[in-house]
Short mmCIF file of C-alpha atoms and ligand atoms in Angstrom, two decimals:
data_model
loop_
_atom_site.label_atom_id
_atom_site.label_comp_id
_atom_site.label_asym_id
_atom_site.label_seq_id
_atom_site.Cartn_x
_atom_site.Cartn_y
_atom_site.Cartn_z
CA MET A 5 11.85 50.95 10.84
CA VAL A 6 13.18 47.82 8.25
CA GLY A 7 12.69 44.95 12.09
CA GLN A 8 9.05 46.64 12.56
CA ARG A 9 7.80 45.64 8.92
CA ALA A 10 9.87 42.40 9.02
CA PHE A 11 8.07 41.58 12.97
CA SER A 12 4.39 42.80 11.23
CA ALA A 13 5.14 40.14 7.90
CA PHE A 14 5.78 38.20 10.36
CA SER A 15 2.90 38.13 12.78
CA ALA A 16 1.05 38.75 9.69
CA ALA A 17 2.23 35.27 8.54
CA LEU A 18 1.20 34.19 11.68
CA ASN A 19 -2.45 35.06 11.74
CA ASP A 20 -3.13 33.98 8.58
CA PHE A 21 -1.80 30.41 9.67
CA GLU A 22 -3.56 30.76 12.38
CA ILE A 23 -6.84 31.98 10.65
CA SER A 24 -6.81 29.06 8.61
CA GLY A 25 -6.68 26.76 11.01
CA LYS A 26 -8.10 23.74 11.33
CA GLU A 27 -8.89 23.43 8.02
CA ALA A 28 -5.25 24.16 6.42
CA VAL A 29 -3.04 20.95 7.49
CA MET A 30 0.38 20.08 6.33
CA GLU A 31 0.22 16.86 7.21
CA ALA A 32 -2.94 15.13 5.44
CA ILE A 33 -2.42 11.91 7.85
CA GLU A 34 -0.28 11.85 11.33
CA ALA A 35 -0.65 8.61 12.99
CA GLU A 36 1.29 8.34 16.23
CA ARG A 37 1.94 4.61 17.97
CA LEU A 38 -0.83 2.93 16.31
CA THR A 39 -1.65 -0.18 17.86
CA ARG A 40 -4.08 -2.82 17.80
CA ARG A 41 -4.96 -6.58 19.43
CA PHE A 42 -7.02 -8.51 18.84
CA GLY A 43 -7.28 -10.68 22.21
CA ASP A 44 -3.54 -11.33 23.18
CA PHE A 45 -2.24 -11.03 19.19
CA THR A 46 -0.92 -7.68 18.51
CA ALA A 47 -2.16 -6.99 14.83
CA VAL A 48 -0.44 -3.64 14.45
CA ARG A 49 1.82 -2.49 16.69
CA GLU A 50 2.97 1.61 17.23
CA VAL A 51 2.81 2.69 14.19
CA SER A 52 4.28 6.14 13.45
CA PHE A 53 4.18 7.89 10.50
CA THR A 54 2.89 11.14 8.29
CA VAL A 55 1.70 11.76 4.82
CA ARG A 56 1.94 14.70 3.03
CA GLU A 57 -0.79 16.41 1.64
CA GLY A 58 -1.31 15.65 -2.32
CA GLU A 59 1.02 12.72 -1.48
CA LEU A 60 0.50 9.46 -2.99
CA PHE A 61 1.88 7.03 0.29
CA ALA A 62 2.12 2.87 -0.15
CA PHE A 63 1.70 0.83 2.97
CA LEU A 64 3.31 -2.80 1.73
CA GLY A 65 3.74 -5.80 3.47
CA PRO A 66 3.05 -9.26 2.90
CA ASN A 67 -0.56 -10.84 3.81
CA GLY A 68 -1.50 -10.24 7.61
CA ALA A 69 1.06 -7.63 8.15
CA GLY A 70 -1.05 -5.11 8.84
CA LYS A 71 -2.40 -3.24 6.32
CA THR A 72 -5.90 -3.69 6.56
CA THR A 73 -6.45 -3.57 10.56
CA THR A 74 -4.16 -0.26 9.97
CA ILE A 75 -6.16 1.29 7.17
CA ASN A 76 -9.60 0.20 9.21
CA MET A 77 -7.96 2.64 12.00
CA LEU A 78 -7.27 5.26 10.67
CA CYS A 79 -10.96 5.37 8.50
CA THR A 80 -12.68 5.50 12.37
CA LEU A 81 -14.03 1.68 11.42
CA LEU A 82 -11.76 -0.07 14.33
CA ARG A 83 -10.48 1.79 17.34
CA PRO A 84 -6.98 1.94 18.71
CA THR A 85 -6.26 -0.04 21.24
CA SER A 86 -3.42 2.91 22.14
CA GLY A 87 -2.40 5.77 20.10
CA THR A 88 -4.33 7.45 17.65
CA ALA A 89 -3.97 9.47 14.14
CA ARG A 90 -5.28 12.47 12.74
CA VAL A 91 -6.68 11.96 9.41
CA GLY A 92 -7.41 15.62 7.25
CA GLY A 93 -6.72 17.54 11.10
CA ARG A 94 -8.95 15.81 13.14
CA ASP A 95 -8.63 13.18 15.50
CA ILE A 96 -9.72 9.11 14.71
CA VAL A 97 -10.66 8.36 18.30
CA ARG A 98 -12.01 12.00 19.30
CA GLU A 99 -13.74 13.08 15.94
CA PRO A 100 -14.58 9.96 14.13
CA HIS A 101 -17.34 11.64 12.36
CA GLU A 102 -15.55 14.68 11.42
CA VAL A 103 -13.01 12.65 9.81
CA ARG A 104 -15.71 10.33 8.11
CA ARG A 105 -16.42 13.50 6.19
CA ARG A 106 -13.12 13.86 5.06
CA ILE A 107 -11.74 10.69 3.85
CA GLY A 108 -13.17 8.17 0.59
CA LEU A 109 -12.52 4.19 1.45
CA VAL A 110 -12.29 1.66 -1.41
CA PHE A 111 -12.55 -1.54 0.51
CA GLN A 112 -10.00 -4.67 0.08
CA ASP A 113 -13.09 -6.78 -0.95
CA PRO A 114 -15.93 -5.44 -3.29
CA SER A 115 -18.73 -3.08 -2.03
CA LEU A 116 -20.83 -2.27 -4.74
CA ASP A 117 -24.67 -2.84 -5.01
CA ASP A 118 -25.09 -5.97 -7.96
CA ARG A 119 -28.04 -4.99 -8.11
CA LEU A 120 -28.17 -1.07 -9.14
CA THR A 121 -26.21 0.58 -11.77
CA ALA A 122 -23.31 2.44 -11.48
CA TRP A 123 -25.22 5.59 -11.44
CA GLN A 124 -27.66 4.48 -8.76
CA ASN A 125 -24.50 3.35 -6.65
CA LEU A 126 -23.50 6.73 -7.18
CA GLN A 127 -26.36 8.01 -5.99
CA PHE A 128 -26.52 6.17 -3.34
CA HIS A 129 -23.46 6.87 -1.95
CA ALA A 130 -24.34 10.85 -2.68
CA ARG A 131 -27.10 10.64 -0.40
CA LEU A 132 -24.65 9.45 2.22
CA TYR A 133 -22.85 12.35 1.79
CA ASP A 134 -25.45 14.82 1.33
CA VAL A 135 -24.06 15.79 -1.70
CA PRO A 136 -26.40 18.12 -3.23
CA HIS A 137 -28.31 16.93 -6.04
CA ARG A 138 -27.30 19.26 -8.94
CA ILE A 139 -23.91 19.21 -7.94
CA PHE A 140 -23.86 15.08 -7.59
CA GLU A 141 -24.80 15.40 -11.25
CA GLU A 142 -22.11 16.92 -12.84
CA ARG A 143 -19.46 15.28 -10.32
CA ALA A 144 -20.60 12.10 -10.85
CA ARG A 145 -21.00 12.53 -15.37
CA ARG A 146 -17.11 13.92 -14.69
CA LEU A 147 -15.99 11.06 -12.13
CA LEU A 148 -17.47 8.11 -14.63
CA GLU A 149 -15.79 10.01 -17.81
CA LEU A 150 -12.47 9.95 -16.05
CA VAL A 151 -12.64 6.13 -15.50
CA GLU A 152 -13.97 5.32 -18.56
CA LEU A 153 -17.62 4.20 -17.75
CA THR A 154 -20.02 6.73 -19.15
CA ASP A 155 -21.18 4.60 -21.79
CA HIS A 156 -21.81 2.22 -18.85
CA ALA A 157 -23.59 4.40 -16.83
CA HIS A 158 -27.07 2.48 -16.39
CA GLN A 159 -26.02 -0.28 -16.75
CA GLU A 160 -26.75 -3.00 -13.73
CA VAL A 161 -23.03 -3.33 -11.77
CA ARG A 162 -23.62 -7.44 -11.99
CA THR A 163 -22.89 -6.56 -15.96
CA PHE A 164 -19.76 -5.53 -15.28
CA SER A 165 -16.27 -7.15 -15.52
CA GLY A 166 -13.81 -6.99 -12.04
CA GLY A 167 -11.96 -4.10 -13.54
CA MET A 168 -15.32 -2.09 -14.35
CA LYS A 169 -15.52 -2.82 -10.76
CA ARG A 170 -12.89 -1.23 -9.51
CA ARG A 171 -13.41 1.62 -11.45
CA LEU A 172 -16.67 2.76 -10.21
CA GLU A 173 -15.76 1.81 -6.96
CA LEU A 174 -12.87 4.45 -7.32
CA ALA A 175 -14.99 7.29 -8.46
CA ARG A 176 -17.35 6.31 -5.76
CA GLY A 177 -14.59 6.64 -3.69
CA LEU A 178 -14.20 10.47 -4.82
CA LEU A 179 -17.78 11.54 -5.47
CA HIS A 180 -17.80 13.55 -2.14
CA GLN A 181 -14.59 14.94 -2.96
CA PRO A 182 -12.52 13.42 -0.03
CA LYS A 183 -9.08 15.40 1.47
CA VAL A 184 -7.61 11.47 1.73
CA LEU A 185 -8.71 8.48 -0.56
CA PHE A 186 -7.82 5.23 1.09
CA LEU A 187 -7.32 2.27 -1.22
CA ASP A 188 -6.88 -0.99 0.06
CA GLU A 189 -5.52 -3.10 -2.53
CA PRO A 190 -6.96 -1.50 -5.55
CA THR A 191 -5.87 -4.10 -7.95
CA LEU A 192 -5.94 -7.63 -5.64
CA GLY A 193 -7.19 -10.24 -7.82
CA LEU A 194 -7.19 -8.58 -11.44
CA ASP A 195 -4.99 -9.10 -14.65
CA PRO A 196 -1.85 -7.61 -15.25
CA GLN A 197 -3.29 -4.96 -18.02
CA THR A 198 -7.03 -4.12 -15.60
CA ARG A 199 -3.85 -3.64 -13.01
CA ARG A 200 -1.85 -0.85 -15.47
CA HIS A 201 -5.31 0.67 -16.31
CA ILE A 202 -6.42 1.19 -13.09
CA TRP A 203 -3.49 2.51 -11.80
CA GLU A 204 -3.83 4.86 -15.19
CA TYR A 205 -6.90 6.15 -13.03
CA ILE A 206 -5.56 6.11 -10.11
CA LEU A 207 -2.95 8.37 -11.17
CA ARG A 208 -4.88 10.63 -12.86
CA LEU A 209 -7.33 11.17 -9.84
CA ARG A 210 -4.65 12.01 -8.12
CA ASP A 211 -3.64 14.56 -10.72
CA THR A 212 -6.71 16.35 -11.38
CA GLU A 213 -8.49 16.08 -7.76
CA GLY A 214 -5.41 16.92 -5.99
CA THR A 215 -6.10 14.19 -3.09
CA THR A 216 -3.91 12.38 -0.97
CA VAL A 217 -3.76 8.59 -1.44
CA PHE A 218 -3.25 6.29 1.07
CA PHE A 219 -2.95 2.97 -0.45
CA THR A 220 -2.26 -0.47 0.34
CA THR A 221 -0.14 -3.63 -1.50
CA HIS A 222 1.60 -6.63 -1.30
CA TYR A 223 2.93 -5.63 -5.06
CA MET A 224 6.27 -3.99 -5.71
CA ASP A 225 5.73 -3.24 -8.91
CA GLU A 226 2.48 -1.06 -7.33
CA ALA A 227 4.49 0.25 -4.16
CA GLU A 228 7.42 1.68 -7.41
CA ARG A 229 4.35 4.01 -8.00
CA ALA A 230 4.40 6.03 -4.63
CA ASP A 231 6.19 8.88 -3.78
CA ARG A 232 6.95 7.40 -0.14
CA ILE A 233 6.72 3.81 0.94
CA ALA A 234 6.06 2.37 4.59
CA ILE A 235 7.13 -1.38 4.41
CA ILE A 236 5.64 -3.04 7.26
CA ASP A 237 5.90 -6.76 8.37
CA HIS A 238 4.17 -8.32 11.35
CA GLY A 239 2.33 -4.89 12.39
CA ARG A 240 5.83 -3.16 12.30
CA ILE A 241 6.81 -0.55 10.39
CA ILE A 242 10.36 -1.79 9.40
CA ALA A 243 11.22 1.06 6.43
CA LEU A 244 9.52 4.39 5.47
CA ASP A 245 11.73 6.01 2.86
CA THR A 246 11.08 7.29 -1.22
CA PRO A 247 11.31 4.22 -3.28
CA ASP A 248 14.66 5.03 -5.85
CA HIS A 249 16.26 5.61 -0.74
CA LEU A 250 14.71 2.43 -0.03
CA LYS A 251 16.32 0.62 -2.99
CA ALA A 252 19.62 2.54 -2.17
CA MET A 253 19.78 0.29 0.83
CA ILE A 254 21.21 -2.60 -1.67
CA GLY A 255 24.83 -1.55 -2.35
CA GLY A 256 25.10 -1.89 -5.78
CA ASP A 257 23.42 -4.99 -8.04
CA VAL A 258 22.02 -7.96 -6.88
CA ILE A 259 23.36 -11.57 -7.25
CA ARG A 260 20.91 -14.50 -7.33
CA MET A 261 22.21 -18.35 -8.07
CA ARG A 262 20.87 -21.61 -7.51
CA THR A 263 22.95 -24.60 -6.47
CA SER A 264 23.15 -28.27 -5.53
CA ASP A 265 23.94 -27.08 -2.59
CA ASP A 266 22.98 -23.89 -1.47
CA VAL A 267 23.97 -23.68 2.13
CA ARG A 268 27.43 -25.25 1.38
CA ALA A 269 27.66 -22.21 -1.29
CA ALA A 270 27.11 -19.11 0.32
CA ASN A 271 29.58 -20.40 2.95
CA ARG A 272 32.00 -20.77 0.11
CA VAL A 273 31.42 -17.28 -1.48
CA ARG A 274 31.73 -15.84 2.58
CA GLU A 275 35.15 -17.80 3.53
CA ALA A 276 36.51 -17.77 -0.64
CA LEU A 277 35.33 -13.82 -1.09
CA GLY A 278 34.27 -12.03 2.25
CA LEU A 279 31.03 -11.10 0.87
CA GLU A 280 27.91 -11.80 3.03
CA PRO A 281 25.30 -14.09 0.89
CA GLN A 282 22.03 -13.83 2.27
CA LEU A 283 20.36 -17.53 1.98
CA THR A 284 16.39 -17.53 0.98
CA GLU A 285 14.19 -19.84 -0.32
CA ASP A 286 15.17 -17.66 -3.76
CA GLY A 287 18.62 -19.24 -3.85
CA VAL A 288 21.57 -17.24 -2.45
CA HIS A 289 21.48 -13.56 -3.34
CA ILE A 290 24.69 -11.73 -3.24
CA GLU A 291 25.13 -7.88 -2.91
CA ALA A 292 28.17 -6.59 -5.42
CA SER A 293 29.19 -3.40 -6.16
CA GLN A 294 30.00 -5.02 -9.73
CA GLY A 295 28.30 -7.38 -10.58
CA ASP A 296 29.45 -8.50 -14.04
CA GLN A 297 32.88 -8.63 -13.13
CA LEU A 298 32.07 -10.92 -10.11
CA ILE A 299 30.24 -13.52 -11.56
CA PRO A 300 33.45 -15.20 -12.85
CA ARG A 301 35.04 -15.26 -9.68
CA LEU A 302 31.80 -16.60 -8.00
CA LEU A 303 32.23 -19.49 -10.23
CA GLY A 304 35.48 -19.99 -10.32
CA VAL A 305 35.30 -20.53 -6.47
CA LEU A 306 31.98 -22.69 -6.40
CA GLN A 307 33.53 -25.08 -9.21
CA ASN A 308 37.18 -25.60 -7.95
CA GLY A 309 38.82 -27.17 -5.13
CA LEU A 310 35.41 -28.23 -3.84
CA GLU A 311 34.97 -32.06 -2.84
CA PRO A 312 32.27 -32.64 -3.56
CA PRO A 313 32.24 -30.17 -6.14
CA LEU A 314 29.37 -28.25 -6.06
CA ILE A 315 26.84 -27.49 -9.38
CA VAL A 316 25.96 -23.77 -10.51
CA HIS A 317 22.36 -24.58 -11.90
CA SER A 318 21.64 -20.28 -12.49
CA ILE A 319 22.93 -17.35 -11.61
CA SER A 320 21.32 -13.72 -12.43
CA LEU A 321 22.27 -10.01 -12.17
CA ARG A 322 19.86 -7.42 -11.78
CA ARG A 323 19.47 -3.98 -10.57
CA PRO A 324 17.77 -3.91 -6.78
CA SER A 325 14.32 -3.86 -6.55
CA LEU A 326 11.73 -3.70 -3.66
CA GLU A 327 11.64 -6.92 -3.40
CA ASP A 328 15.32 -7.59 -2.51
CA VAL A 329 15.13 -4.74 -0.11
CA PHE A 330 12.29 -6.62 1.71
CA ILE A 331 14.85 -9.74 1.73
CA LYS A 332 17.50 -7.46 2.78
CA LEU A 333 15.34 -6.27 6.11
CA THR A 334 13.28 -9.59 6.65
CA GLY A 335 15.32 -12.32 5.20
CA ARG A 336 12.28 -13.49 3.22
CA ALA A 337 10.76 -12.93 -0.44
CA ILE A 338 6.80 -11.41 0.25
CA ARG A 339 5.63 -13.97 -2.02
CA GLU A 340 6.62 -16.70 0.18
CA GLU A 341 4.51 -14.93 2.97
CA GLU A 342 0.65 -15.31 0.96
CA ALA A 343 0.44 -18.00 3.35
CA SER A 344 2.72 -18.53 5.98
CA PRO A 345 2.51 -22.15 7.56
CA LEU A 346 1.21 -20.99 11.02
CA GLU A 347 -1.72 -19.69 8.73
CA ARG A 348 -2.31 -22.72 6.56
CA MET A 349 -2.27 -24.16 9.77
CA ARG A 350 -5.02 -22.28 11.06
CA LEU A 351 -7.38 -22.27 8.37
CA GLY A 352 -6.50 -25.86 7.89
CA HIS A 353 -8.20 -26.08 11.95
CA ARG A 354 -10.86 -23.76 11.14
CA LEU A 355 -12.10 -25.94 7.61
CA TRP A 356 -11.57 -29.00 9.80
CA SER A 357 -13.97 -27.13 12.73
CA ARG A 358 -15.96 -26.36 10.36
CA ARG A 359 -16.90 -30.09 9.34
N1 ADP B 15 -11.15 -9.13 13.55
C1 ADP B 15 -9.84 -10.00 13.95
N2 ADP B 15 -9.73 -11.18 14.59
C2 ADP B 15 -8.54 -11.16 14.92
N3 ADP B 15 -7.62 -11.40 13.79
C3 ADP B 15 -7.96 -10.23 13.27
C4 ADP B 15 -8.28 -9.27 12.81
N4 ADP B 15 -8.77 -8.93 12.17
C5 ADP B 15 -6.91 -9.16 11.36
N5 ADP B 15 -6.65 -9.54 12.41
C6 ADP B 15 -4.75 -10.87 12.33
O1 ADP B 15 -4.40 -9.40 12.09
C7 ADP B 15 -3.17 -9.89 11.69
C8 ADP B 15 -3.42 -8.52 10.24
O2 ADP B 15 -4.68 -8.82 9.28
P1 ADP B 15 -4.78 -7.61 8.31
O3 ADP B 15 -4.69 -6.35 8.51
O4 ADP B 15 -5.68 -7.92 7.53
O5 ADP B 15 -3.21 -7.52 7.42
P2 ADP B 15 -3.24 -7.21 5.89
O6 ADP B 15 -4.16 -6.53 5.48
O7 ADP B 15 -2.19 -7.01 5.54
O8 ADP B 15 -3.65 -8.67 5.38
C9 ADP B 15 -3.90 -10.80 10.85
O9 ADP B 15 -2.87 -11.95 11.68
C10 ADP B 15 -4.69 -11.62 10.92
O10 ADP B 15 -5.12 -13.08 10.69
MG1 MG B 16 -5.22 -6.36 3.84
#
């Protein structure tokens, strides 16, 4: 009998799962080999990942890595060349309208109507999403309060600061109570203090609304706030884990030094101490389990017995950061990539051909 009862409980559980079926999704986003080409250039290459409901998930990568292209595909603004994804349980290729109803989006570039007030911008959005009037008023009030814009509700947006505009965009993105909120570089171009504020709001919104948040960034400190981070470079995910696990990829401390000849210094450290230093534009990086004890030995091998002698300009020790993880994976720092030589060349060409 016990067996039968257990069986009925089991099948009841199965039924529950079936009944709640399509709406009760376990994963907020499931991307499967998502790929996008522009001509013969592949901007996003076979990207697969899942984001759990209620998760704060970061896409971290340098400029041009394919972050916006990925977000645009997930939001159905751009069709994948191949592969697909489910967002809120719906397929982005086969059910784009269903996906759109379930998501909110804050674009990389500002997208408010400057000549309207904050309230009117929200009203306009509510109409697009068929939010009933009475519900709208209550929600708009609550969201404006959350992002501390209540006193500016009836002010034209063109009088707002960059930070105020961003806050309003956040409120707008949540007005129709999306299951998943997409934020493309939510604090790009804002000063550090405003960036910190915006993050307080994003975390508060996530906590009070229980919304899944997918955001892109090329700021390390911003990615640190995420539950999990996918590091993307040249259109591929090169690592995906919690911030702590990613940093644990680096064994111990990171020593960084600048010398009169970094190539020679790296060779000397490799030969004399059997370590694996990494050469970057930022100097020589060395991972060490007990960095403080290594520094005197480093100075010893670099300053003695070399002809011509090496000069050590600076040496620093720190706990590993996401920056170190990115350097370990790619051999480059993210900020060096702000504009790659190729991009600068392309840009130069574009400006030139426009004249
Ligand atoms: N519409 C397009 N046509 C051609 N190339 C594009 C287009 N959109 C993006 N790209 C290229 O795809 C790459 C990824 O761009 P993007 O997704 O905007 O990167 P990110 O948001 O990470 O900075 C870049 O090299 C960019 O120049
Ligand atoms: Mg982008």
